[in-house]
Short mmCIF file of N, CA, C and O in Angstrom, two decimals:
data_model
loop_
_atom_site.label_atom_id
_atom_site.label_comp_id
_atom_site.label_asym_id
_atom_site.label_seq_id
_atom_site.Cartn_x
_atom_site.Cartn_y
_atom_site.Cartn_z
N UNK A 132 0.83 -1.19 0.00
CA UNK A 132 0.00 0.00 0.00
C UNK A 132 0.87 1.24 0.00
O UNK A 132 1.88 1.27 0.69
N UNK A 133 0.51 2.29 -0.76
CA UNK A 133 1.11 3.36 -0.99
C UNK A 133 0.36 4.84 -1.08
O UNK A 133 -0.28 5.32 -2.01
N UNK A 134 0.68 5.41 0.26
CA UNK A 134 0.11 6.60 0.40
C UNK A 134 0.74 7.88 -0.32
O UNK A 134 1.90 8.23 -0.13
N UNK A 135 -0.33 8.68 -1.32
CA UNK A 135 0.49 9.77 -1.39
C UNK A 135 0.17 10.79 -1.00
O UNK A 135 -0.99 10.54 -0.65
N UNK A 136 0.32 11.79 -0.79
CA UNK A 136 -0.12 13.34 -0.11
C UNK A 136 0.92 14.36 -1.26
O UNK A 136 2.13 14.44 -1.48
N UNK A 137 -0.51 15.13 -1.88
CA UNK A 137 0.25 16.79 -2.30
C UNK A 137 0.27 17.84 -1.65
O UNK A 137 -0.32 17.94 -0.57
N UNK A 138 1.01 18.88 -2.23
CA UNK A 138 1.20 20.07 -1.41
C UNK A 138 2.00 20.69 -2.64
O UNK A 138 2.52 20.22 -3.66
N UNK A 139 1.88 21.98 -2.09
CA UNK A 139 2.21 23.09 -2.78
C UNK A 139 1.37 24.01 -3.62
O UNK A 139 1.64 24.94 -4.38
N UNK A 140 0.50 23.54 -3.30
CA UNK A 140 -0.40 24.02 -4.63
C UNK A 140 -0.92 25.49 -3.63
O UNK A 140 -0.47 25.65 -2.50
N UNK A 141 -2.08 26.65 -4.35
CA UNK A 141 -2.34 27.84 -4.08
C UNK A 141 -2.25 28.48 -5.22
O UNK A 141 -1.88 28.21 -6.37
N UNK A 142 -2.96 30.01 -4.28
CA UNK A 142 -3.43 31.18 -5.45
C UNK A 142 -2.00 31.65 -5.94
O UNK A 142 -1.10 31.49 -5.13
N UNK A 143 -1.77 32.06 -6.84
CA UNK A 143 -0.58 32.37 -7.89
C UNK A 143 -1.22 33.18 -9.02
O UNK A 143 -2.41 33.28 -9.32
N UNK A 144 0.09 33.85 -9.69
CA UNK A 144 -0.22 35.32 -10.73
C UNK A 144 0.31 34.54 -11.80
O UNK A 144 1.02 33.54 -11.81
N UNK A 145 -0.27 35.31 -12.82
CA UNK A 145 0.00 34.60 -14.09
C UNK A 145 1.69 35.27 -14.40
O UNK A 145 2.12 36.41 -14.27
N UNK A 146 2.42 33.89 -14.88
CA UNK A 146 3.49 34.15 -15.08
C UNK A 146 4.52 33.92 -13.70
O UNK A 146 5.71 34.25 -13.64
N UNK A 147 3.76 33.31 -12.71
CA UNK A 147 4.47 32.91 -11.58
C UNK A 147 5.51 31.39 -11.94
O UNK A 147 5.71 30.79 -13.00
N UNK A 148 5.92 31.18 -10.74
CA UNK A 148 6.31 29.79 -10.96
C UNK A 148 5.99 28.79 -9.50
O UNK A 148 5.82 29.26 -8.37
N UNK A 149 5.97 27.45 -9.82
CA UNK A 149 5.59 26.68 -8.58
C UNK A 149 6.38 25.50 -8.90
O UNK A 149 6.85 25.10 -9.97
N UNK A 150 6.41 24.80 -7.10
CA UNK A 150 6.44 23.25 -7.19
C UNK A 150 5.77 22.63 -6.82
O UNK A 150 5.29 23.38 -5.97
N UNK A 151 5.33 21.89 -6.75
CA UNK A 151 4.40 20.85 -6.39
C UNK A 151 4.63 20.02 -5.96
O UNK A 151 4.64 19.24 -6.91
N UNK A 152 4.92 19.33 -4.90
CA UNK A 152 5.62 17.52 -3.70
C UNK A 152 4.27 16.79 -3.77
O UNK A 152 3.15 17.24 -4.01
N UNK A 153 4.68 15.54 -3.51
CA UNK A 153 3.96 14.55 -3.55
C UNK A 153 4.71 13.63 -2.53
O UNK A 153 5.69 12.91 -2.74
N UNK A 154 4.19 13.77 -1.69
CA UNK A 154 4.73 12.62 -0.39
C UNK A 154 4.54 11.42 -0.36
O UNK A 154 3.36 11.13 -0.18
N UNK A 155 5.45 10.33 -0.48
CA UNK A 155 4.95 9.08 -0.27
C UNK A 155 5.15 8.55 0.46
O UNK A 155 6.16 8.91 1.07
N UNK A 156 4.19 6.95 1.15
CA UNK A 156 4.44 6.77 2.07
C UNK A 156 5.32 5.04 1.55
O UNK A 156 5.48 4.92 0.34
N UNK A 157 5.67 4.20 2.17
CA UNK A 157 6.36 3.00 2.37
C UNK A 157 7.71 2.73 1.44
O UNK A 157 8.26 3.48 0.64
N UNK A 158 8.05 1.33 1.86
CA UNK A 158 9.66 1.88 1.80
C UNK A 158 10.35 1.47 0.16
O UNK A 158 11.55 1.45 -0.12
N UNK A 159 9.37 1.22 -0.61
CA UNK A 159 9.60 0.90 -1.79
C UNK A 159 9.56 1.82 -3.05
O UNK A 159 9.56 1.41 -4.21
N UNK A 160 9.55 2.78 -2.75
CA UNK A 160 9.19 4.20 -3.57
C UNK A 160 9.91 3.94 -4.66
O UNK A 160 9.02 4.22 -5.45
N UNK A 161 11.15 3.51 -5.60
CA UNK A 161 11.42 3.41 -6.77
C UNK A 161 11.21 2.23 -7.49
O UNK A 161 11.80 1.82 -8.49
N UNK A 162 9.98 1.55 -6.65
CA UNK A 162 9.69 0.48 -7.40
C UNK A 162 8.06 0.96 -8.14
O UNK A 162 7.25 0.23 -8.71
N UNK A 163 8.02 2.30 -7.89
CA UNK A 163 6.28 3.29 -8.33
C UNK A 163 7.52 3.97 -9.44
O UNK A 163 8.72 4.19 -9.25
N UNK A 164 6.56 4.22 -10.82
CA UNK A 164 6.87 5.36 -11.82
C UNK A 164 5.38 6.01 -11.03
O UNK A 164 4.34 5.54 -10.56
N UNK A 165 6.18 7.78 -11.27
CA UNK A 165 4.80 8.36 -10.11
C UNK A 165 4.53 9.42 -11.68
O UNK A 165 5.35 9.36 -12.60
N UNK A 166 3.77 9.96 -11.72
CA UNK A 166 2.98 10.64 -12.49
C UNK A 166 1.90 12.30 -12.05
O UNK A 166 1.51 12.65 -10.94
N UNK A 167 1.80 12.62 -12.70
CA UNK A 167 0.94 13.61 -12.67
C UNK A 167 -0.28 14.19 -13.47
O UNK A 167 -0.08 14.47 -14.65
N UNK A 168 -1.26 14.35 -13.05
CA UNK A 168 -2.66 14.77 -13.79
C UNK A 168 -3.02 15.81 -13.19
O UNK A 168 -2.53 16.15 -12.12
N UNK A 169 -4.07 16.56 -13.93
CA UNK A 169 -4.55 17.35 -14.00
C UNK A 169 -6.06 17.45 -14.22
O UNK A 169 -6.62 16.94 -15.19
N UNK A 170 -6.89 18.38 -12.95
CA UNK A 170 -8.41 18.18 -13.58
C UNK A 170 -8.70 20.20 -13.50
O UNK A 170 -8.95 20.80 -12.46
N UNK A 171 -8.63 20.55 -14.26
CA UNK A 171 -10.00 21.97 -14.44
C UNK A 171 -10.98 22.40 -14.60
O UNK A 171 -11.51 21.68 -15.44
N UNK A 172 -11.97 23.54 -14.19
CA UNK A 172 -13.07 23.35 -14.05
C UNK A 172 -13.71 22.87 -14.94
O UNK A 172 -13.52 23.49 -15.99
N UNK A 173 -14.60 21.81 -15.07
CA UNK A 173 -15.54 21.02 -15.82
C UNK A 173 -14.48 20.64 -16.72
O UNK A 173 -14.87 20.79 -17.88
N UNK A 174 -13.49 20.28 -16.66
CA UNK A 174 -12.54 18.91 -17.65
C UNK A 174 -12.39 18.04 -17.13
O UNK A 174 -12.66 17.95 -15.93
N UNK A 175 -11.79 16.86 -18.00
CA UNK A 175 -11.84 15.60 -17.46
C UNK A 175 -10.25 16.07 -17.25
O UNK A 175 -9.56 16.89 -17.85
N UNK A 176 -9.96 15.19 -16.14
CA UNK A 176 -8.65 14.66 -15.63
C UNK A 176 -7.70 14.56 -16.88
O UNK A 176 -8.08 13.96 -17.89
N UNK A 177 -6.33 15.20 -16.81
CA UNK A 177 -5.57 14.68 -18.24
C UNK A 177 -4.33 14.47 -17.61
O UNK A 177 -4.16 14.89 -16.46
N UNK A 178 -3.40 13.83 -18.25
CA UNK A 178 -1.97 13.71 -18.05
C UNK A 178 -1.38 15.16 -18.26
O UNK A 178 -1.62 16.05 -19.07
N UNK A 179 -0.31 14.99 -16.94
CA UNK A 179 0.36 16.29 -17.32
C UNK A 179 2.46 15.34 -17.57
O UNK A 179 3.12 15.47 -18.60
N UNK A 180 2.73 14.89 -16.88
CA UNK A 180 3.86 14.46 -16.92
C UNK A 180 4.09 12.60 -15.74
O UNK A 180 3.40 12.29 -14.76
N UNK A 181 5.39 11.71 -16.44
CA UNK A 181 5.34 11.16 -15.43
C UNK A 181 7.14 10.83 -15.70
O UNK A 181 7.83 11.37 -16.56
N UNK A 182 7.74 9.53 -14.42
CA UNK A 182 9.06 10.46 -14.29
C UNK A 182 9.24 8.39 -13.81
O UNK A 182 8.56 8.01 -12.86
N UNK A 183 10.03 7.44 -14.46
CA UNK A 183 10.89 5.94 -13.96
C UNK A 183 10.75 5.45 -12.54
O UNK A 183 9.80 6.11 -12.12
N UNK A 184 10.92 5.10 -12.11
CA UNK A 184 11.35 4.50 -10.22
C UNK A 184 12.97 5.02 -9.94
O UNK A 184 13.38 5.35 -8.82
N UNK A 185 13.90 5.02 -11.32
CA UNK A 185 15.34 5.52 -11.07
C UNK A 185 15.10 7.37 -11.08
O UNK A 185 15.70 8.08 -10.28
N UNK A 186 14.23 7.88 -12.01
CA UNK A 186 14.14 9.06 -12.24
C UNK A 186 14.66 9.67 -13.67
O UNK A 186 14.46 10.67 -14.35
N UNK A 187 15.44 8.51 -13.73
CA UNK A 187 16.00 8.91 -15.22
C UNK A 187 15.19 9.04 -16.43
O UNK A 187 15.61 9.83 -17.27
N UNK A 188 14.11 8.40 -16.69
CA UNK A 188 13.31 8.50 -17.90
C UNK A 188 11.78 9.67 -17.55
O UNK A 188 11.11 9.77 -16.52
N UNK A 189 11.68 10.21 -18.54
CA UNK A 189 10.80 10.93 -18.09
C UNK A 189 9.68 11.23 -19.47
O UNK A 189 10.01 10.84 -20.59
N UNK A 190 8.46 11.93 -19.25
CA UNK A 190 6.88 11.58 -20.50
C UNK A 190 6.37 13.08 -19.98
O UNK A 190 6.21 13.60 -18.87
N UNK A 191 6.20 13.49 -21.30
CA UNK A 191 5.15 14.31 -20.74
C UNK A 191 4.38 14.73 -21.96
O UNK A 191 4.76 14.59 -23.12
N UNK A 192 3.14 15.30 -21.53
CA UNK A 192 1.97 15.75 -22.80
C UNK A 192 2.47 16.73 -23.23
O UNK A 192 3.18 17.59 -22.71
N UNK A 193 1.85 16.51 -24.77
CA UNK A 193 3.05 17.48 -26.02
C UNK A 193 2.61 18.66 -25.17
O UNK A 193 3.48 19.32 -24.59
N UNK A 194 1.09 19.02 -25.02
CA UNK A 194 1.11 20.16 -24.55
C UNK A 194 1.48 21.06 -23.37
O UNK A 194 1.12 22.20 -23.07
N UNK A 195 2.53 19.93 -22.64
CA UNK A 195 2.81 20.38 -21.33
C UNK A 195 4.96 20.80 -21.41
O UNK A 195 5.83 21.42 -20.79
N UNK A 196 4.75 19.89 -22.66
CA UNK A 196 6.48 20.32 -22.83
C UNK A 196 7.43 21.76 -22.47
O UNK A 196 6.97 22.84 -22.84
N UNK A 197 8.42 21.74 -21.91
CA UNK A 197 8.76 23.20 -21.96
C UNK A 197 8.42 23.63 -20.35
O UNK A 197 9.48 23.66 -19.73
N UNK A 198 7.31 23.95 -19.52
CA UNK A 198 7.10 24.56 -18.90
C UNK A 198 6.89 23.62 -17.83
O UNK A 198 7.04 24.00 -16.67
N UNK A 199 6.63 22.70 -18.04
CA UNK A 199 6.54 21.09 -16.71
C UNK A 199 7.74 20.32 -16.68
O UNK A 199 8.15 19.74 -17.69
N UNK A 200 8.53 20.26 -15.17
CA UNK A 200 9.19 19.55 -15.01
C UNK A 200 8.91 18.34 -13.94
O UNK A 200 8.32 18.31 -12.86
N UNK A 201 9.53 17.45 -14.63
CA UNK A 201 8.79 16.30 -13.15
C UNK A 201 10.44 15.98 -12.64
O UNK A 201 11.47 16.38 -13.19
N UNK A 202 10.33 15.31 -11.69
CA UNK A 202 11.56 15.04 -11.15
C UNK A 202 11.21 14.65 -9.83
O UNK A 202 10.32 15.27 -9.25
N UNK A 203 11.99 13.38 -9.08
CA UNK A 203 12.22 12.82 -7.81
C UNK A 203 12.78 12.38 -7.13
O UNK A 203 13.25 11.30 -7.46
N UNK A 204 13.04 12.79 -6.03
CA UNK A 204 13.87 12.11 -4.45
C UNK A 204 14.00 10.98 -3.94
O UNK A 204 13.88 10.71 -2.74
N UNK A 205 14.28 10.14 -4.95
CA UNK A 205 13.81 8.65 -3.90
C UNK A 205 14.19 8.49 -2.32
O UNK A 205 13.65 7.89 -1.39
N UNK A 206 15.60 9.45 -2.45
CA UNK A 206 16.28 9.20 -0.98
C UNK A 206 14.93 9.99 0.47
O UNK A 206 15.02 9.88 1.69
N UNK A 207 14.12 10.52 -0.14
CA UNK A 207 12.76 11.44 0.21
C UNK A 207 11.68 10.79 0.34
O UNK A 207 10.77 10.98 1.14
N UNK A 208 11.84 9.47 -1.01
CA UNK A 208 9.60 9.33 -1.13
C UNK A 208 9.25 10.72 -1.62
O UNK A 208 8.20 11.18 -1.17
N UNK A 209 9.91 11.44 -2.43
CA UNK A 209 9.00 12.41 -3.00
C UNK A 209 9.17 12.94 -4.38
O UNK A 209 10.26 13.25 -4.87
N UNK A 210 8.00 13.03 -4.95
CA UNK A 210 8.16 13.35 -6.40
C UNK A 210 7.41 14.99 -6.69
O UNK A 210 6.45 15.45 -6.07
N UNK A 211 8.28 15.72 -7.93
CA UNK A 211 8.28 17.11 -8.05
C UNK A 211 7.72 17.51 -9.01
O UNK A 211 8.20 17.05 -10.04
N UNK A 212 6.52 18.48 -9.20
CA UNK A 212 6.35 18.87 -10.36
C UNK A 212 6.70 20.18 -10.63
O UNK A 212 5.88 20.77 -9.92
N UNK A 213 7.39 21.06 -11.18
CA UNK A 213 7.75 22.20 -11.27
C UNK A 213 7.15 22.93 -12.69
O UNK A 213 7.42 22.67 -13.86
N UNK A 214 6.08 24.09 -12.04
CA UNK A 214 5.73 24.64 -13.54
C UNK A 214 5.99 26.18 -13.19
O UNK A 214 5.84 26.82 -12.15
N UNK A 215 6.51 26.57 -14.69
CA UNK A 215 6.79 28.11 -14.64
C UNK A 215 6.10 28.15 -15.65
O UNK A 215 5.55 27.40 -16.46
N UNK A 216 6.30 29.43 -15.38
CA UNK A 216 5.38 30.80 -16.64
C UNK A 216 3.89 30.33 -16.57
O UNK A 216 3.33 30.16 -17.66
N UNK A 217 3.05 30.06 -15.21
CA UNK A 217 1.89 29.59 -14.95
C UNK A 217 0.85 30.54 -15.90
O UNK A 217 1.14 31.74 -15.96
N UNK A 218 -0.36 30.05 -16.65
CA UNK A 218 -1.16 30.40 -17.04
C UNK A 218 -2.66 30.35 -16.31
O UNK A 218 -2.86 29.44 -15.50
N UNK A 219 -3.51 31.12 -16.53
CA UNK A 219 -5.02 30.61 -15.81
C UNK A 219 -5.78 29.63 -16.48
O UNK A 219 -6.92 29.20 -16.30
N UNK A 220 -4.94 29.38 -17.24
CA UNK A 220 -5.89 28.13 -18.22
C UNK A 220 -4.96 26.58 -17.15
O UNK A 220 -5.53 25.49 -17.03
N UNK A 221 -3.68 26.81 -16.58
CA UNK A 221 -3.04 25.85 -15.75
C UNK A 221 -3.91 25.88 -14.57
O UNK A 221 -3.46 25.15 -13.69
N UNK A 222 -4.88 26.40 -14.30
CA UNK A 222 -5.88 26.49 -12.94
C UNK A 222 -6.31 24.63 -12.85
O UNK A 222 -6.48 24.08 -13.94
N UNK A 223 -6.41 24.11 -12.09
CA UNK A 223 -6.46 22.82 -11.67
C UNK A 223 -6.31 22.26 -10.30
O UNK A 223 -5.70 22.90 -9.45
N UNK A 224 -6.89 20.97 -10.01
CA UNK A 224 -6.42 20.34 -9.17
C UNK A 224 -5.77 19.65 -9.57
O UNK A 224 -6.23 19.05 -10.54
N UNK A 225 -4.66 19.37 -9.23
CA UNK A 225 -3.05 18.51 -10.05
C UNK A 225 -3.23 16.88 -8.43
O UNK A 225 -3.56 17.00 -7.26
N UNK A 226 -2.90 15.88 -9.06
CA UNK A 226 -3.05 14.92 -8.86
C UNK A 226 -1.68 14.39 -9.12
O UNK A 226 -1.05 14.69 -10.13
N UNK A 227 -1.11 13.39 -7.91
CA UNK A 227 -0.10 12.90 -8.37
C UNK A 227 -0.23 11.04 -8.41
O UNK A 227 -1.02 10.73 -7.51
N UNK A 228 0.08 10.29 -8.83
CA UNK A 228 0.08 8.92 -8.77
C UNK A 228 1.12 8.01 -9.07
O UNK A 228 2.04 8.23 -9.86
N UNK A 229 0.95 6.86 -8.35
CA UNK A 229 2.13 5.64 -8.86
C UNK A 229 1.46 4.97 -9.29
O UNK A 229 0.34 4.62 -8.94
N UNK A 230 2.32 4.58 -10.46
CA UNK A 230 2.19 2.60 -11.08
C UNK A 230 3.51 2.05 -10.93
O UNK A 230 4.65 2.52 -11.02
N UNK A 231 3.00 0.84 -10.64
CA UNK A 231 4.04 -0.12 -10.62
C UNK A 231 4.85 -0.27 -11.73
O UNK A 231 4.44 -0.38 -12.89
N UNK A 232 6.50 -0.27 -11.19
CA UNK A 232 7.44 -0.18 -12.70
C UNK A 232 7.38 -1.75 -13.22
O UNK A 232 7.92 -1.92 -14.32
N UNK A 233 6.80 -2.93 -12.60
CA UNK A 233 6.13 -4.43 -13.05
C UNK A 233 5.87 -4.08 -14.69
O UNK A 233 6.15 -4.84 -15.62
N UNK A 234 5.32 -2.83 -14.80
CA UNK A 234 4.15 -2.73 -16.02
C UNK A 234 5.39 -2.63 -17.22
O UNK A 234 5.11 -2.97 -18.37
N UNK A 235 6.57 -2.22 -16.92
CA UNK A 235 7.83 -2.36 -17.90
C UNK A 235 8.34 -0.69 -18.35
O UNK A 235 9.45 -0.17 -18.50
N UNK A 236 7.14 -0.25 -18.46
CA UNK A 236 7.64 1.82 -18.92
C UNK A 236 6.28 2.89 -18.43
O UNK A 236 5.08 2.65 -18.37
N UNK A 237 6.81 3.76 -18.23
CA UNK A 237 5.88 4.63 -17.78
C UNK A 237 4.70 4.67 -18.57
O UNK A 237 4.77 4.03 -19.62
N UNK A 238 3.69 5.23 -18.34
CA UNK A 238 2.61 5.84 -19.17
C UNK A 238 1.71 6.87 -19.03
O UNK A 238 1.70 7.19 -17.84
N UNK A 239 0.98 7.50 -19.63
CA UNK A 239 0.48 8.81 -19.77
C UNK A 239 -1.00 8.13 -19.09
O UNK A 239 -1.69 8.84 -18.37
N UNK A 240 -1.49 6.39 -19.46
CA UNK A 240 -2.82 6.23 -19.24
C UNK A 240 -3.38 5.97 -17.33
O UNK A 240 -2.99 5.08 -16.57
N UNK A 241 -4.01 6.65 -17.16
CA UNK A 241 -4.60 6.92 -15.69
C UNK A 241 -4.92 5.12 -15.38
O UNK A 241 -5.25 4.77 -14.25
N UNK A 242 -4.85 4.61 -15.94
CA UNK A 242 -5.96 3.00 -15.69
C UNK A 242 -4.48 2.15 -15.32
O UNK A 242 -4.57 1.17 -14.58
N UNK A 243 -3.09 2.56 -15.86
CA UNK A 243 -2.04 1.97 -15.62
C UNK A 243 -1.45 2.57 -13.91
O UNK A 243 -0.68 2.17 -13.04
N UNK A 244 -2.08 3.38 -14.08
CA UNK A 244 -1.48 4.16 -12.14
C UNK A 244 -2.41 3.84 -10.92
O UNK A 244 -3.59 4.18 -10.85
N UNK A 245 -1.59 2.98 -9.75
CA UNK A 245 -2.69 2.16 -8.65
C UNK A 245 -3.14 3.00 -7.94
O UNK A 245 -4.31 3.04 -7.57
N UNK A 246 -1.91 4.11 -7.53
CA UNK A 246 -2.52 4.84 -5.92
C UNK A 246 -2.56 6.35 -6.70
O UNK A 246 -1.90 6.85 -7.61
N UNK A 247 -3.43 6.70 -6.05
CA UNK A 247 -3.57 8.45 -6.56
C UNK A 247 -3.49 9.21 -4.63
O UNK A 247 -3.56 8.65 -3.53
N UNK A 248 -3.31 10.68 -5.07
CA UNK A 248 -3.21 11.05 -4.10
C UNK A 248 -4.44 11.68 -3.90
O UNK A 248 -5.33 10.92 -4.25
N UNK A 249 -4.95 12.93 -3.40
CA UNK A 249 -5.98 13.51 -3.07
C UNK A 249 -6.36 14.65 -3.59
O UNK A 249 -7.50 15.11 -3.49
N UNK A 250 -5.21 15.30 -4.33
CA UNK A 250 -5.04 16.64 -5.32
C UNK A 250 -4.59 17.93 -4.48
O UNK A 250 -4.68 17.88 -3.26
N UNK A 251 -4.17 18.94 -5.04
CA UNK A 251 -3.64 20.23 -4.41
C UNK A 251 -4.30 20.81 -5.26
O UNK A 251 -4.44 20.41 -6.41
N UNK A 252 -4.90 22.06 -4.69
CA UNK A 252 -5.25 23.01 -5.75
C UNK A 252 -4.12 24.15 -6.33
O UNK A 252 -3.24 24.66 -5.64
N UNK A 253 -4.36 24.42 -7.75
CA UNK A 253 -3.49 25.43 -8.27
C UNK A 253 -4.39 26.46 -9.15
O UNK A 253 -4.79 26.20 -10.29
N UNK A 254 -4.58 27.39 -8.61
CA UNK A 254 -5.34 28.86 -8.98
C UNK A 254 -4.31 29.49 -9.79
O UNK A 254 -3.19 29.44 -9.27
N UNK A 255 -4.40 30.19 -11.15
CA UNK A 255 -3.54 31.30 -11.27
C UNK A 255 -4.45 32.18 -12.10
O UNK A 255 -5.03 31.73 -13.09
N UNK A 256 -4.58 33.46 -11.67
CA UNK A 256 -5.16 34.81 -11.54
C UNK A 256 -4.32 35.37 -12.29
O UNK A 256 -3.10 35.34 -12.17
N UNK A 257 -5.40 36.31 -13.67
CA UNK A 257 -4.13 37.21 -14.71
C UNK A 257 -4.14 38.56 -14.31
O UNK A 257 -3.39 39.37 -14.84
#
């Protein structure tokens, strides 16, 4: 079982920058590729980025290229999402999740990731 908890999230100006943690809990953390989604008002949930169990390989949606970085601590249990040059269209609750690296490579699809966390909110105001 694998708990995650976000944080970081809040009101922000357009053109700000943020990070985003994802806390995990038990002692196997690079055996999860952890991931990130995204839900805005009245959208469905989408992939925003996801990041190996070593950290070395990393995915992200064409449309997120450039301005999303994922990245993680194993020595922590914690995985990073870093976005600059925030837009109000980036307004969301951001979601972070693991799948098991069993599955062979990361993926963008939500049905391949076991544990989700609870979401952080991210507001940005122009």
């Amino acid at each position: 079982q694998v708990q995650l908890v976000e944080s970081g999230g809040g009101l922000v100006q357009a053109g700000d920058s943020l990070r985003l943690s994802c806390a995990a809990s038990g002692r196997f953390f690079s055996n999860y590729f952890m991931g990130w989604f995204r839900q805005g008002p009245g959208k469905e949930r989408a992939f925003v980025a996801a990041v190996s169990g070593s950290g070395g390989v990393t995915l992200y949606a064409d449309s997120e290229k450039g301005r999303f970085t994922i990245f993680r601590d194993n020595a922590n249990y914690t995985a990073y999402l870093q976005i600059t040059n925030l837009k109000p269209e980036d307004t969301a609750v951001y979601y972070c999740a693991a799948g098991p690296m069993s599955k062979g490579q990361i993926t963008p699809q939500a049905d391949d990731y076991t544990y989700w966390g609870r979401g952080t909110q991210v507001t940005v105001s122009s």
